[in-house]
Short mmCIF file of C-alpha atoms in Angstrom, two decimals:
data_model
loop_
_atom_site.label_atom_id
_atom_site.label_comp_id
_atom_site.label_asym_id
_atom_site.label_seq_id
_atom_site.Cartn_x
_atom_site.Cartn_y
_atom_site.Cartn_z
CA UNK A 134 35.92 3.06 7.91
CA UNK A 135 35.74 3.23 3.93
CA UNK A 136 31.93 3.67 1.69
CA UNK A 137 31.31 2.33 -1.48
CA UNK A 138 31.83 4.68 -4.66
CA UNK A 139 29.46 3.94 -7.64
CA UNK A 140 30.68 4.48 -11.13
CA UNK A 141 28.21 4.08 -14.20
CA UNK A 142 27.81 0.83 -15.90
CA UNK A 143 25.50 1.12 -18.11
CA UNK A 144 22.49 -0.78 -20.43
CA UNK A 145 21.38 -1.58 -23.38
CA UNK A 146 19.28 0.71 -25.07
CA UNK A 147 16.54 -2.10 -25.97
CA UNK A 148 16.96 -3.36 -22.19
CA UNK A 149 16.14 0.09 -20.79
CA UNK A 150 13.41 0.67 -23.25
CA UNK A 151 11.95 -2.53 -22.30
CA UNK A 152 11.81 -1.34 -18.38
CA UNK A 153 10.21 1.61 -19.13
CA UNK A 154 7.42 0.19 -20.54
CA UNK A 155 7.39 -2.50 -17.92
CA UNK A 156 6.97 1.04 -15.25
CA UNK A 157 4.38 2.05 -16.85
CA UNK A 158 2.45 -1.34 -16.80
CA UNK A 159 3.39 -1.29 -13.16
CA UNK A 160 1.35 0.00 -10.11
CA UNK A 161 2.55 1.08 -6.77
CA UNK A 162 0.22 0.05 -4.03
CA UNK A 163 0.45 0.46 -0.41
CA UNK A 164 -1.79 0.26 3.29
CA UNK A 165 -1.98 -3.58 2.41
CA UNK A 166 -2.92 -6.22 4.90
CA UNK A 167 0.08 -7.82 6.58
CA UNK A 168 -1.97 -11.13 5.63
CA UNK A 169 -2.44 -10.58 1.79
CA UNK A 170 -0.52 -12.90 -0.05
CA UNK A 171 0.77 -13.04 -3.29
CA UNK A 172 -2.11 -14.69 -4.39
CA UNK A 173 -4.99 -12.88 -2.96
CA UNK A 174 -3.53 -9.86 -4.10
CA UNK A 175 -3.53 -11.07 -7.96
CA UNK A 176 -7.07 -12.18 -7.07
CA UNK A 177 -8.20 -9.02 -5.97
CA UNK A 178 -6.89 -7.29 -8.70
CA UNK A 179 -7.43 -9.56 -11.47
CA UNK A 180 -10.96 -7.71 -12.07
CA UNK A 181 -8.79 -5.36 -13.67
CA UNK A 182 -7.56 -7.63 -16.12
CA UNK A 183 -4.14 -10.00 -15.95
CA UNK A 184 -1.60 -9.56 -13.18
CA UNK A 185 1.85 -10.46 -14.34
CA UNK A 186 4.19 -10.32 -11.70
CA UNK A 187 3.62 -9.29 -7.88
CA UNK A 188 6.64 -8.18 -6.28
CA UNK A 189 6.34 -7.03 -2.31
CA UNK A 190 8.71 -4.62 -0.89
CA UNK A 191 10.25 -5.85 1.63
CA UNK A 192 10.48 -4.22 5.09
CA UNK A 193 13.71 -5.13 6.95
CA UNK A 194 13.24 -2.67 9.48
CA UNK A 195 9.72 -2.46 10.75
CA UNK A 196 7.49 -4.72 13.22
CA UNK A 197 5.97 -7.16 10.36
CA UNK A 198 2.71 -6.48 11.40
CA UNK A 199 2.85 -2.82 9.31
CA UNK A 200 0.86 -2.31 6.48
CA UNK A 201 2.52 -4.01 3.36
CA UNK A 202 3.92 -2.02 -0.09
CA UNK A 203 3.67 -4.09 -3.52
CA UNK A 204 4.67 -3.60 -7.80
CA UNK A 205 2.30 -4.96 -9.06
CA UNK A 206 2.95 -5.40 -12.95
CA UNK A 207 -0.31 -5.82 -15.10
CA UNK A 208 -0.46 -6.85 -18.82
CA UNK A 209 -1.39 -3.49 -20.38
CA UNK A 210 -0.91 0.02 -19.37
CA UNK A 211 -4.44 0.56 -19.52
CA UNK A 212 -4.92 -2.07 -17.05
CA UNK A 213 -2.46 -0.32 -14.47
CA UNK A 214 -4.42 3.38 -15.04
CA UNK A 215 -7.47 1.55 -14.60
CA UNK A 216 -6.39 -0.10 -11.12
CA UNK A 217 -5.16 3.67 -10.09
CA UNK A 218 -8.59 5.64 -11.31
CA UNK A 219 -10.73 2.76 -9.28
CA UNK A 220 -8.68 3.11 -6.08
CA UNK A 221 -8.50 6.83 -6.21
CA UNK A 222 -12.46 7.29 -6.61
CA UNK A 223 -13.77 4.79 -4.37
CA UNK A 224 -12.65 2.84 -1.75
CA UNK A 225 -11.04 -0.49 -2.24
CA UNK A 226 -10.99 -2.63 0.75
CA UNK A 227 -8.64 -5.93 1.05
CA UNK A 228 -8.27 -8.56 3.93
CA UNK A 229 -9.91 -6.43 7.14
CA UNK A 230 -7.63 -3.67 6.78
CA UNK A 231 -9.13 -0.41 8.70
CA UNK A 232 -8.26 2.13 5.12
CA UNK A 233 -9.02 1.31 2.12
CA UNK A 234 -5.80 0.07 -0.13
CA UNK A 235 -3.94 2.97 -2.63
CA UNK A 236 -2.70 2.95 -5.63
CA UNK A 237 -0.32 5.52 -7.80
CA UNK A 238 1.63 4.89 -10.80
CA UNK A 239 5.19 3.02 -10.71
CA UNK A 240 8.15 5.19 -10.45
CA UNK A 241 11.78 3.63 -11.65
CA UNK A 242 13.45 4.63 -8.49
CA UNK A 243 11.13 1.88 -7.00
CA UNK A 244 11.93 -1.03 -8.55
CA UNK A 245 15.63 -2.80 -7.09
CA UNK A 246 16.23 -4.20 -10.17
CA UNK A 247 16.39 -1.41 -12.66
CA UNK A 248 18.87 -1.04 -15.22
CA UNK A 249 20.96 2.23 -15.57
CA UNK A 250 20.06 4.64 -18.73
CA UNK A 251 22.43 3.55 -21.39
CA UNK A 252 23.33 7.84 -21.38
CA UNK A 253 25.13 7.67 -17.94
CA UNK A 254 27.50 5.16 -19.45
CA UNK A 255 29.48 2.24 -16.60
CA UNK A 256 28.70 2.19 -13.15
CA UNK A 257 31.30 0.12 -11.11
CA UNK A 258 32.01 -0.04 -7.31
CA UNK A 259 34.50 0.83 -5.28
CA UNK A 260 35.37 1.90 -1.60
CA UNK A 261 36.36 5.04 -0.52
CA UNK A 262 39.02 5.25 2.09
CA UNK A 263 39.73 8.23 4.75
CA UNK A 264 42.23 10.23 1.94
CA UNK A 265 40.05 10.14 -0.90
CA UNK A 266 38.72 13.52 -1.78
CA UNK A 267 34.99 12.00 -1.85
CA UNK A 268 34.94 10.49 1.68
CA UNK A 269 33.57 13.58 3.63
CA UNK A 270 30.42 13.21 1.43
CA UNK A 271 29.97 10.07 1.88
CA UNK A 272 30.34 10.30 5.28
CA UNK A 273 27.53 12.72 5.50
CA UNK A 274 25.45 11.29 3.03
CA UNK A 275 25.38 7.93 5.01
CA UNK A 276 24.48 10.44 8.03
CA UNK A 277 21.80 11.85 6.49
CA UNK A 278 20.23 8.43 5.24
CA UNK A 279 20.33 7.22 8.78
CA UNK A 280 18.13 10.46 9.85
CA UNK A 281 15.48 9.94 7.01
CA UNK A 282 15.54 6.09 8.55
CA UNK A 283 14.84 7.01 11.94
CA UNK A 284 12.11 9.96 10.54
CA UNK A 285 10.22 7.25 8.55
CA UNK A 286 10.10 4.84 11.39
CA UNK A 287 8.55 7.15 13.79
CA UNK A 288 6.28 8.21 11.38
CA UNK A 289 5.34 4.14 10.48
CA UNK A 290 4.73 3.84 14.32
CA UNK A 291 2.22 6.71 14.33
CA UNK A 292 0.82 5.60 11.37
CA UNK A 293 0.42 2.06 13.33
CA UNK A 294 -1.16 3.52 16.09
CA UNK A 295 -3.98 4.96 13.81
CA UNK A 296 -4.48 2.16 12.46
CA UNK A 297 -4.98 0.67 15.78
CA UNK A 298 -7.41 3.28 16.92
CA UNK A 299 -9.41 3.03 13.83
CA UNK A 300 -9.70 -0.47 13.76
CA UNK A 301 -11.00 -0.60 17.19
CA UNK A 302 -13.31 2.39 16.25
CA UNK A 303 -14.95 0.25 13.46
CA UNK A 304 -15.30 -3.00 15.40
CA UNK A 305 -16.96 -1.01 17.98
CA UNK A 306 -19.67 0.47 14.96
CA UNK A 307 -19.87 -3.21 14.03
CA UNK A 308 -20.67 -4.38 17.28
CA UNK A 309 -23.08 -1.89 17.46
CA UNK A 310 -24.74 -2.01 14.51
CA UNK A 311 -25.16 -5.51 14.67
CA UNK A 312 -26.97 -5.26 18.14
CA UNK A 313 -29.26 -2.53 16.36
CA UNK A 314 -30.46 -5.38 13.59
CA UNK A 315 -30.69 -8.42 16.02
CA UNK A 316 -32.74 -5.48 17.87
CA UNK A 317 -34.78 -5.13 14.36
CA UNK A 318 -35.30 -9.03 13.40
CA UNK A 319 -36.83 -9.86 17.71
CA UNK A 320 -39.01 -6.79 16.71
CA UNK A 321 -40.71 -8.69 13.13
CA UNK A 322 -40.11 -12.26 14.52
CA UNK A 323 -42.26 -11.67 17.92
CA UNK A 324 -44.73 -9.19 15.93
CA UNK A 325 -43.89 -6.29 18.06
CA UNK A 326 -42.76 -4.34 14.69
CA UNK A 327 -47.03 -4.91 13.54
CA UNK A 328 -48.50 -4.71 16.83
CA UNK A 329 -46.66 -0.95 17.27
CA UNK A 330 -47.50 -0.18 13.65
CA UNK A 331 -51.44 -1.02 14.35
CA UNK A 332 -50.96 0.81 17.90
CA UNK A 333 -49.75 4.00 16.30
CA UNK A 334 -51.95 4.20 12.81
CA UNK A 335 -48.72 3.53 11.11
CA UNK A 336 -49.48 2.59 7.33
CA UNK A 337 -46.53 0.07 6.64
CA UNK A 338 -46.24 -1.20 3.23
CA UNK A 339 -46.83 -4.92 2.80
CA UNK A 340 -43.42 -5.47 1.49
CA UNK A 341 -41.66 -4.65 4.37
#
């Protein structure tokens, strides 16, 4: 068995500058609906002011019915800081789900496409076989990526379960909530709300 071995390649300075300002345009939000779409999400969020580009993270890994994970790239900076200050201070709900969505700030390490800091020069690729010096740690580094793997996807299943539980909590305080108002509008529409009003000396304002 051989692993790949990265070597720098490199960017242009004005290509790197240019994705770091595109991070910082950029917002990093998560606990979407599994049914938002590409469009209701740049609805949603285009009370902030213009979405650019919506990119989804894609889960290869994980039942499909998880929350989703999206970049989404506004116009301005200010735009993006305004999207994270909203979500952190009051809830933002999208498409049913049972938690509000959340939003943080873009980091380079998320985006697949970045290009390398023109300081850490060429990056090529190459596989390591079983006599290079290098293939122990790769070895264990692939190890060790397989146990973060399997750590994340138990925690995504608990996560899922919540979810679950939650939901169902909240359809059940629907359900009941709405029995409690049909209760309310029998009460006015057959006069029993007046007749108990006038039977207890209850001074209820007209308006009501």
């Amino acid at each position: 068995m051989s692993f790949p071995k990265l070597k720098d390649m490199g960017s242009s300075p004005e290509e790197y500058a240019a994705f770091e300002d595109k991070v910082k345009r950029t917002v990093y939000i998560d606990n979407i609906s599994p049914q938002v779409t590409n469009a209701v999400l740049k609805t949603a969020l285009g009370q902030f002011g213009t979405v650019k580009t919506v990119q989804f993270i894609p889960n290869y890994f994980e039942p499909k019915i998880i929350p989703q994970c999206a970049l989404v790239e506004m116009q301005t900076e200010k735009q993006a800081k305004a999207i994270i200050y909203e979500m952190n201070n009051y809830p933002f709900m999208m498409s049913g789900m049972p938690r509000p969505v959340r939003a943080f700030a873009a980091e380079m390490e998320m985006f697949a496409d970045r290009p390398t800091n023109p300081a850490r020069g060429r990056i090529t690729c190459q596989w390591l076989e079983r006599t290079d010096p290098d293939y122990e740690v790769a070895r264990k580094l692939k190890q060790l990526t397989l146990k973060h793997a399997e750590a994340a996807s138990y925690l995504l299943r608990v996560e899922l379960e919540d979810e679950e539980k939650l939901a169902m909590q909240q359809s059940e305080m629907l359900k009941a909530n709405h029995k409690k108002l049909e209760m309310l509008e029998n009460l006015f529409s057959d006069g029993s709300f007046w007749r108990l009003a006038r039977r207890y000396n209850i001074n209820v304002a007209d308006e009501i």
